[in-house]
Amino acid sequence: MHLVIFDIDGTLTDTTRIDEAGFEQTLAEEFGLHDVSSDWSIYRHCVDSWIVSEVFQQRSGRPATIAELERFQQRFVRVLEAAYVRDATLFRPIVGAPELLAHLRGDPTWAVALATGGFRATAEFKLRRAGLSVDDVAAAFADDGVMREQIVRTALRRALDDYGVRHFERVVAVGDGRGDVHAARNLHLGFVGRGTGTGAERLRQAGAQHVLPDYADLSYTVETLRRCATPGPAR
Ligand SMILES: [Mg+2]
């Protein structure tokens, strides 16, 4: 059995823009932290729990407390809810993602898991609003660690438990960010990038050897998942 571990924002759901804007809005409204950079590459780990803590460290000389991280998540969900009411098109799936998930979950040679740098509460909200029913899929979130590698490893462990196997023949990660490429390389996983234009180029520069614009061509996508290589060195 092969396992594919999907990132969520920009990979399964076309929600990167609202996620970034919502993140900034939440820090401003809940904690009065304005003008936080949404160039996530400046943060050491591109994981929400880490970024909130790093912003707190910069602004108030100490990391965020558990209670503050809790408040952040609750407010972030409310911010996303309000955005959805304003404009439901901000929460669309990536083209072909629902069909790809349904196909893989119906194929006994594939196992599916999710690993995201977002919190569980916001990730579940975005998946539901994008019409992706993955409630019973093994998943790991920013609640499980502050490093992408930790989160991917947790998702893998949960998938082993869920599918009742001791190992997977092959594990493939799918993601749209440089951090996704780095984690796949560090963990020796196959990797397929999801991106177009400069996003795709960024993934290739980070070492991704396979990048798809979307999953509209289902059989080509599955073929790519089957044969993809571990990312090479960044160029
Ligand atoms: Mg992403």
PDB file of C-alpha atoms and ligand atoms in Angstrom:
ATOM      1  CA  MET A   1       0.000   0.000   0.000  1.00  0.00           C
ATOM      2  CA  HIS A   2       1.208   3.512  -0.880  1.00  0.00           C
ATOM      3  CA  LEU A   3       0.497   6.542   1.294  1.00  0.00           C
ATOM      4  CA  VAL A   4      -0.061  10.066   0.002  1.00  0.00           C
ATOM      5  CA  ILE A   5       0.109  12.906   2.538  1.00  0.00           C
ATOM      6  CA  PHE A   6      -1.559  16.102   1.338  1.00  0.00           C
ATOM      7  CA  ASP A   7      -0.932  19.617   2.571  1.00  0.00           C
ATOM      8  CA  ILE A   8      -4.218  21.604   2.672  1.00  0.00           C
ATOM      9  CA  ASP A   9      -3.957  25.345   1.772  1.00  0.00           C
ATOM     10  CA  GLY A  10      -2.933  25.755  -1.852  1.00  0.00           C
ATOM     11  CA  THR A  11      -2.807  21.985  -2.289  1.00  0.00           C
ATOM     12  CA  LEU A  12      -6.357  20.691  -1.703  1.00  0.00           C
ATOM     13  CA  THR A  13      -8.123  24.001  -1.121  1.00  0.00           C
ATOM     14  CA  ASP A  14      -7.605  27.237  -3.013  1.00  0.00           C
ATOM     15  CA  THR A  15      -7.511  29.164   0.266  1.00  0.00           C
ATOM     16  CA  THR A  16      -3.999  30.571   0.528  1.00  0.00           C
ATOM     17  CA  ARG A  17      -5.127  34.182   0.044  1.00  0.00           C
ATOM     18  CA  ILE A  18      -7.925  34.148   2.622  1.00  0.00           C
ATOM     19  CA  ASP A  19      -5.766  32.128   5.005  1.00  0.00           C
ATOM     20  CA  GLU A  20      -2.974  34.726   4.933  1.00  0.00           C
ATOM     21  CA  ALA A  21      -5.345  37.677   5.189  1.00  0.00           C
ATOM     22  CA  GLY A  22      -7.316  35.966   7.970  1.00  0.00           C
ATOM     23  CA  PHE A  23      -4.140  35.191   9.892  1.00  0.00           C
ATOM     24  CA  GLU A  24      -3.078  38.855   9.864  1.00  0.00           C
ATOM     25  CA  GLN A  25      -6.601  40.046  10.710  1.00  0.00           C
ATOM     26  CA  THR A  26      -6.776  37.644  13.662  1.00  0.00           C
ATOM     27  CA  LEU A  27      -3.496  38.859  15.173  1.00  0.00           C
ATOM     28  CA  ALA A  28      -4.644  42.474  14.759  1.00  0.00           C
ATOM     29  CA  GLU A  29      -8.171  42.014  16.139  1.00  0.00           C
ATOM     30  CA  GLU A  30      -7.460  39.602  18.960  1.00  0.00           C
ATOM     31  CA  PHE A  31      -4.097  40.911  20.178  1.00  0.00           C
ATOM     32  CA  GLY A  32      -3.652  44.369  18.612  1.00  0.00           C
ATOM     33  CA  LEU A  33      -0.606  43.067  16.711  1.00  0.00           C
ATOM     34  CA  HIS A  34      -0.643  45.077  13.473  1.00  0.00           C
ATOM     35  CA  ASP A  35       1.565  45.011  10.373  1.00  0.00           C
ATOM     36  CA  VAL A  36       2.720  41.435  10.835  1.00  0.00           C
ATOM     37  CA  SER A  37       4.604  40.253   7.762  1.00  0.00           C
ATOM     38  CA  SER A  38       2.755  37.648   5.729  1.00  0.00           C
ATOM     39  CA  ASP A  39       5.966  36.764   3.908  1.00  0.00           C
ATOM     40  CA  TRP A  40       5.985  33.422   5.702  1.00  0.00           C
ATOM     41  CA  SER A  41       9.453  32.592   4.400  1.00  0.00           C
ATOM     42  CA  ILE A  42      10.971  34.973   6.982  1.00  0.00           C
ATOM     43  CA  TYR A  43       9.738  32.764   9.834  1.00  0.00           C
ATOM     44  CA  ARG A  44      11.845  29.819  10.900  1.00  0.00           C
ATOM     45  CA  HIS A  45       8.966  27.343  10.482  1.00  0.00           C
ATOM     46  CA  CYS A  46       5.945  27.925   8.273  1.00  0.00           C
ATOM     47  CA  VAL A  47       3.515  26.526  10.830  1.00  0.00           C
ATOM     48  CA  ASP A  48       0.785  28.663  12.422  1.00  0.00           C
ATOM     49  CA  SER A  49       1.621  27.711  16.022  1.00  0.00           C
ATOM     50  CA  TRP A  50       5.269  28.658  15.428  1.00  0.00           C
ATOM     51  CA  ILE A  51       4.493  31.916  13.607  1.00  0.00           C
ATOM     52  CA  VAL A  52       2.115  33.152  16.330  1.00  0.00           C
ATOM     53  CA  SER A  53       4.768  32.402  18.937  1.00  0.00           C
ATOM     54  CA  GLU A  54       7.531  34.060  16.924  1.00  0.00           C
ATOM     55  CA  VAL A  55       5.413  37.198  16.469  1.00  0.00           C
ATOM     56  CA  PHE A  56       4.746  37.298  20.229  1.00  0.00           C
ATOM     57  CA  GLN A  57       8.459  36.830  20.894  1.00  0.00           C
ATOM     58  CA  GLN A  58       9.357  39.738  18.580  1.00  0.00           C
ATOM     59  CA  ARG A  59       6.673  42.067  19.877  1.00  0.00           C
ATOM     60  CA  SER A  60       6.556  41.270  23.592  1.00  0.00           C
ATOM     61  CA  GLY A  61       9.790  39.408  24.312  1.00  0.00           C
ATOM     62  CA  ARG A  62       8.090  36.101  25.168  1.00  0.00           C
ATOM     63  CA  PRO A  63       6.374  33.302  23.214  1.00  0.00           C
ATOM     64  CA  ALA A  64       2.568  33.031  23.119  1.00  0.00           C
ATOM     65  CA  THR A  65       0.983  31.097  25.981  1.00  0.00           C
ATOM     66  CA  ILE A  66      -1.240  28.065  25.416  1.00  0.00           C
ATOM     67  CA  ALA A  67      -4.258  30.191  26.345  1.00  0.00           C
ATOM     68  CA  GLU A  68      -3.260  32.809  23.761  1.00  0.00           C
ATOM     69  CA  LEU A  69      -2.825  30.153  21.060  1.00  0.00           C
ATOM     70  CA  GLU A  70      -6.314  28.921  21.968  1.00  0.00           C
ATOM     71  CA  ARG A  71      -7.752  32.432  21.676  1.00  0.00           C
ATOM     72  CA  PHE A  72      -5.974  32.866  18.351  1.00  0.00           C
ATOM     73  CA  GLN A  73      -7.605  29.737  16.896  1.00  0.00           C
ATOM     74  CA  GLN A  74     -11.090  30.615  18.101  1.00  0.00           C
ATOM     75  CA  ARG A  75     -10.872  34.113  16.648  1.00  0.00           C
ATOM     76  CA  PHE A  76      -9.334  32.811  13.390  1.00  0.00           C
ATOM     77  CA  VAL A  77     -12.326  30.513  12.839  1.00  0.00           C
ATOM     78  CA  ARG A  78     -14.701  33.453  13.382  1.00  0.00           C
ATOM     79  CA  VAL A  79     -12.702  35.582  10.923  1.00  0.00           C
ATOM     80  CA  LEU A  80     -12.922  32.787   8.307  1.00  0.00           C
ATOM     81  CA  GLU A  81     -16.650  32.318   8.965  1.00  0.00           C
ATOM     82  CA  ALA A  82     -17.255  36.022   8.333  1.00  0.00           C
ATOM     83  CA  ALA A  83     -15.174  35.841   5.123  1.00  0.00           C
ATOM     84  CA  TYR A  84     -17.207  32.858   3.933  1.00  0.00           C
ATOM     85  CA  VAL A  85     -20.470  34.723   4.515  1.00  0.00           C
ATOM     86  CA  ARG A  86     -19.064  37.677   2.544  1.00  0.00           C
ATOM     87  CA  ASP A  87     -17.666  35.615  -0.327  1.00  0.00           C
ATOM     88  CA  ALA A  88     -18.020  31.832  -0.506  1.00  0.00           C
ATOM     89  CA  THR A  89     -15.746  31.686  -3.584  1.00  0.00           C
ATOM     90  CA  LEU A  90     -12.765  32.312  -1.273  1.00  0.00           C
ATOM     91  CA  PHE A  91     -13.098  28.653  -0.208  1.00  0.00           C
ATOM     92  CA  ARG A  92     -12.904  26.620  -3.386  1.00  0.00           C
ATOM     93  CA  PRO A  93     -11.191  23.281  -3.820  1.00  0.00           C
ATOM     94  CA  ILE A  94      -8.201  23.072  -6.176  1.00  0.00           C
ATOM     95  CA  VAL A  95      -9.523  21.823  -9.532  1.00  0.00           C
ATOM     96  CA  GLY A  96      -9.792  18.038  -9.472  1.00  0.00           C
ATOM     97  CA  ALA A  97      -9.051  17.694  -5.731  1.00  0.00           C
ATOM     98  CA  PRO A  98     -12.458  16.219  -4.752  1.00  0.00           C
ATOM     99  CA  GLU A  99     -12.254  13.637  -7.555  1.00  0.00           C
ATOM    100  CA  LEU A 100      -8.622  12.792  -6.739  1.00  0.00           C
ATOM    101  CA  LEU A 101      -9.406  12.237  -3.047  1.00  0.00           C
ATOM    102  CA  ALA A 102     -12.455  10.107  -3.875  1.00  0.00           C
ATOM    103  CA  HIS A 103     -10.419   8.049  -6.351  1.00  0.00           C
ATOM    104  CA  LEU A 104      -7.496   7.409  -3.969  1.00  0.00           C
ATOM    105  CA  ARG A 105      -9.788   6.582  -1.060  1.00  0.00           C
ATOM    106  CA  GLY A 106     -11.640   4.071  -3.215  1.00  0.00           C
ATOM    107  CA  ASP A 107      -8.427   2.344  -4.339  1.00  0.00           C
ATOM    108  CA  PRO A 108      -7.143  -0.288  -1.865  1.00  0.00           C
ATOM    109  CA  THR A 109      -3.530   0.263  -3.009  1.00  0.00           C
ATOM    110  CA  TRP A 110      -3.576   3.855  -1.733  1.00  0.00           C
ATOM    111  CA  ALA A 111      -3.839   5.297   1.765  1.00  0.00           C
ATOM    112  CA  VAL A 112      -4.507   9.015   2.310  1.00  0.00           C
ATOM    113  CA  ALA A 113      -3.475  11.398   5.099  1.00  0.00           C
ATOM    114  CA  LEU A 114      -3.376  15.171   5.670  1.00  0.00           C
ATOM    115  CA  ALA A 115      -0.550  17.252   7.157  1.00  0.00           C
ATOM    116  CA  THR A 116      -0.941  21.011   7.479  1.00  0.00           C
ATOM    117  CA  GLY A 117       0.841  23.917   9.132  1.00  0.00           C
ATOM    118  CA  GLY A 118      -2.608  25.293  10.022  1.00  0.00           C
ATOM    119  CA  PHE A 119      -4.517  24.585  13.227  1.00  0.00           C
ATOM    120  CA  ARG A 120      -7.079  21.764  13.259  1.00  0.00           C
ATOM    121  CA  ALA A 121     -10.004  24.134  13.851  1.00  0.00           C
ATOM    122  CA  THR A 122      -9.274  26.364  10.842  1.00  0.00           C
ATOM    123  CA  ALA A 123      -8.179  23.474   8.597  1.00  0.00           C
ATOM    124  CA  GLU A 124     -11.424  21.593   9.193  1.00  0.00           C
ATOM    125  CA  PHE A 125     -13.435  24.736   8.540  1.00  0.00           C
ATOM    126  CA  LYS A 126     -11.697  25.356   5.183  1.00  0.00           C
ATOM    127  CA  LEU A 127     -11.992  21.721   4.059  1.00  0.00           C
ATOM    128  CA  ARG A 128     -15.697  21.633   4.880  1.00  0.00           C
ATOM    129  CA  ARG A 129     -16.396  24.923   3.128  1.00  0.00           C
ATOM    130  CA  ALA A 130     -14.487  23.725   0.060  1.00  0.00           C
ATOM    131  CA  GLY A 131     -16.746  20.673  -0.009  1.00  0.00           C
ATOM    132  CA  LEU A 132     -14.004  18.145   0.798  1.00  0.00           C
ATOM    133  CA  SER A 133     -15.261  15.460   3.136  1.00  0.00           C
ATOM    134  CA  VAL A 134     -12.160  14.139   4.840  1.00  0.00           C
ATOM    135  CA  ASP A 135     -13.354  14.014   8.465  1.00  0.00           C
ATOM    136  CA  ASP A 136     -12.277  10.400   8.877  1.00  0.00           C
ATOM    137  CA  VAL A 137      -8.845  10.800   7.239  1.00  0.00           C
ATOM    138  CA  ALA A 138      -5.653  10.495   9.325  1.00  0.00           C
ATOM    139  CA  ALA A 139      -4.398  14.049   9.839  1.00  0.00           C
ATOM    140  CA  ALA A 140      -1.900  16.181  11.752  1.00  0.00           C
ATOM    141  CA  PHE A 141      -1.948  19.930  12.346  1.00  0.00           C
ATOM    142  CA  ALA A 142      -0.101  22.904  13.861  1.00  0.00           C
ATOM    143  CA  ASP A 143      -1.594  21.627  17.135  1.00  0.00           C
ATOM    144  CA  ASP A 144       0.789  18.641  16.862  1.00  0.00           C
ATOM    145  CA  GLY A 145       4.095  20.488  16.521  1.00  0.00           C
ATOM    146  CA  VAL A 146       5.832  23.635  15.336  1.00  0.00           C
ATOM    147  CA  MET A 147       7.965  21.997  12.618  1.00  0.00           C
ATOM    148  CA  ARG A 148       6.606  20.762   9.316  1.00  0.00           C
ATOM    149  CA  GLU A 149       8.618  17.509   9.610  1.00  0.00           C
ATOM    150  CA  GLN A 150       7.069  16.748  13.020  1.00  0.00           C
ATOM    151  CA  ILE A 151       3.584  17.266  11.602  1.00  0.00           C
ATOM    152  CA  VAL A 152       4.207  15.068   8.551  1.00  0.00           C
ATOM    153  CA  ARG A 153       5.684  12.337  10.775  1.00  0.00           C
ATOM    154  CA  THR A 154       2.626  12.494  13.041  1.00  0.00           C
ATOM    155  CA  ALA A 155       0.291  12.182  10.035  1.00  0.00           C
ATOM    156  CA  LEU A 156       2.282   9.147   8.867  1.00  0.00           C
ATOM    157  CA  ARG A 157       2.055   7.522  12.297  1.00  0.00           C
ATOM    158  CA  ARG A 158      -1.694   8.107  12.446  1.00  0.00           C
ATOM    159  CA  ALA A 159      -2.110   6.656   8.956  1.00  0.00           C
ATOM    160  CA  LEU A 160      -0.202   3.497   9.974  1.00  0.00           C
ATOM    161  CA  ASP A 161      -2.590   3.130  12.925  1.00  0.00           C
ATOM    162  CA  ASP A 162      -5.712   3.840  10.887  1.00  0.00           C
ATOM    163  CA  TYR A 163      -4.857   1.455   8.068  1.00  0.00           C
ATOM    164  CA  GLY A 164      -3.523  -1.158  10.497  1.00  0.00           C
ATOM    165  CA  VAL A 165      -0.226  -1.679   8.650  1.00  0.00           C
ATOM    166  CA  ARG A 166       3.374  -1.703   9.907  1.00  0.00           C
ATOM    167  CA  HIS A 167       4.777   0.245   6.989  1.00  0.00           C
ATOM    168  CA  PHE A 168       3.837   1.734   3.638  1.00  0.00           C
ATOM    169  CA  GLU A 169       5.614   0.598   0.508  1.00  0.00           C
ATOM    170  CA  ARG A 170       6.045   4.207  -0.497  1.00  0.00           C
ATOM    171  CA  VAL A 171       5.119   7.553   0.986  1.00  0.00           C
ATOM    172  CA  VAL A 172       4.487  10.603  -1.191  1.00  0.00           C
ATOM    173  CA  ALA A 173       3.850  14.166  -0.027  1.00  0.00           C
ATOM    174  CA  VAL A 174       1.913  16.745  -2.044  1.00  0.00           C
ATOM    175  CA  GLY A 175       2.336  20.442  -1.256  1.00  0.00           C
ATOM    176  CA  ASP A 176       2.520  23.959  -2.615  1.00  0.00           C
ATOM    177  CA  GLY A 177       5.174  25.564  -0.402  1.00  0.00           C
ATOM    178  CA  ARG A 178       8.936  25.529  -0.115  1.00  0.00           C
ATOM    179  CA  GLY A 179       8.571  24.148   3.410  1.00  0.00           C
ATOM    180  CA  ASP A 180       6.678  21.180   1.947  1.00  0.00           C
ATOM    181  CA  VAL A 181       9.586  20.460  -0.422  1.00  0.00           C
ATOM    182  CA  HIS A 182      12.163  20.727   2.392  1.00  0.00           C
ATOM    183  CA  ALA A 183      10.177  18.419   4.686  1.00  0.00           C
ATOM    184  CA  ALA A 184       9.790  15.792   1.929  1.00  0.00           C
ATOM    185  CA  ARG A 185      13.515  15.906   1.228  1.00  0.00           C
ATOM    186  CA  ASN A 186      14.437  15.681   4.928  1.00  0.00           C
ATOM    187  CA  LEU A 187      12.074  12.737   5.428  1.00  0.00           C
ATOM    188  CA  HIS A 188      13.063  11.043   2.109  1.00  0.00           C
ATOM    189  CA  LEU A 189       9.520  11.077   0.740  1.00  0.00           C
ATOM    190  CA  GLY A 190       8.417  11.251  -2.871  1.00  0.00           C
ATOM    191  CA  PHE A 191       7.102  14.722  -3.646  1.00  0.00           C
ATOM    192  CA  VAL A 192       4.614  16.289  -6.053  1.00  0.00           C
ATOM    193  CA  GLY A 193       4.261  20.071  -6.032  1.00  0.00           C
ATOM    194  CA  ARG A 194       1.016  21.903  -6.746  1.00  0.00           C
ATOM    195  CA  GLY A 195       1.466  25.297  -8.315  1.00  0.00           C
ATOM    196  CA  THR A 196       1.320  27.516 -11.385  1.00  0.00           C
ATOM    197  CA  GLY A 197       3.500  30.348 -12.678  1.00  0.00           C
ATOM    198  CA  THR A 198       5.892  31.758 -10.088  1.00  0.00           C
ATOM    199  CA  GLY A 199       4.518  29.342  -7.476  1.00  0.00           C
ATOM    200  CA  ALA A 200       5.544  26.364  -9.626  1.00  0.00           C
ATOM    201  CA  GLU A 201       8.941  27.925 -10.327  1.00  0.00           C
ATOM    202  CA  ARG A 202       9.505  28.450  -6.571  1.00  0.00           C
ATOM    203  CA  LEU A 203       8.811  24.762  -5.962  1.00  0.00           C
ATOM    204  CA  ARG A 204      11.227  23.722  -8.727  1.00  0.00           C
ATOM    205  CA  GLN A 205      13.925  26.017  -7.344  1.00  0.00           C
ATOM    206  CA  ALA A 206      13.414  24.427  -3.937  1.00  0.00           C
ATOM    207  CA  GLY A 207      14.101  21.016  -5.509  1.00  0.00           C
ATOM    208  CA  ALA A 208      10.691  19.650  -6.574  1.00  0.00           C
ATOM    209  CA  GLN A 209      11.028  17.436  -9.640  1.00  0.00           C
ATOM    210  CA  HIS A 210       7.305  17.133 -10.353  1.00  0.00           C
ATOM    211  CA  VAL A 211       4.847  20.040 -10.249  1.00  0.00           C
ATOM    212  CA  LEU A 212       1.189  19.922 -11.351  1.00  0.00           C
ATOM    213  CA  PRO A 213      -1.008  22.994 -11.905  1.00  0.00           C
ATOM    214  CA  ASP A 214      -4.050  21.085 -10.550  1.00  0.00           C
ATOM    215  CA  TYR A 215      -5.516  17.576 -10.636  1.00  0.00           C
ATOM    216  CA  ALA A 216      -7.856  17.983 -13.622  1.00  0.00           C
ATOM    217  CA  ASP A 217      -6.145  15.067 -15.399  1.00  0.00           C
ATOM    218  CA  LEU A 218      -6.863  12.340 -12.860  1.00  0.00           C
ATOM    219  CA  SER A 219      -4.950   9.471 -14.464  1.00  0.00           C
ATOM    220  CA  TYR A 220      -1.847  11.644 -15.086  1.00  0.00           C
ATOM    221  CA  THR A 221      -1.991  12.828 -11.473  1.00  0.00           C
ATOM    222  CA  VAL A 222      -2.177   9.284 -10.100  1.00  0.00           C
ATOM    223  CA  GLU A 223       0.642   8.229 -12.444  1.00  0.00           C
ATOM    224  CA  THR A 224       2.770  11.139 -11.177  1.00  0.00           C
ATOM    225  CA  LEU A 225       2.063  10.137  -7.554  1.00  0.00           C
ATOM    226  CA  ARG A 226       3.216   6.608  -8.391  1.00  0.00           C
ATOM    227  CA  ARG A 227       6.515   7.520 -10.011  1.00  0.00           C
ATOM    228  CA  CYS A 228       7.551  10.786  -8.338  1.00  0.00           C
ATOM    229  CA  ALA A 229      11.005  11.175  -6.829  1.00  0.00           C
ATOM    230  CA  THR A 230      12.287  12.715  -3.598  1.00  0.00           C
ATOM    231  CA  PRO A 231      13.147  16.412  -4.113  1.00  0.00           C
ATOM    232  CA  GLY A 232      16.682  17.137  -5.235  1.00  0.00           C
ATOM    233  CA  PRO A 233      18.876  19.921  -3.821  1.00  0.00           C
ATOM    234  CA  ALA A 234      17.590  23.493  -4.028  1.00  0.00           C
ATOM    235  CA  ARG A 235      18.985  25.507  -6.915  1.00  0.00           C
TER     236      ARG A 235
HETATM  237 MG    MG B   1       0.120  25.017   1.565  1.00  0.00          MG
END
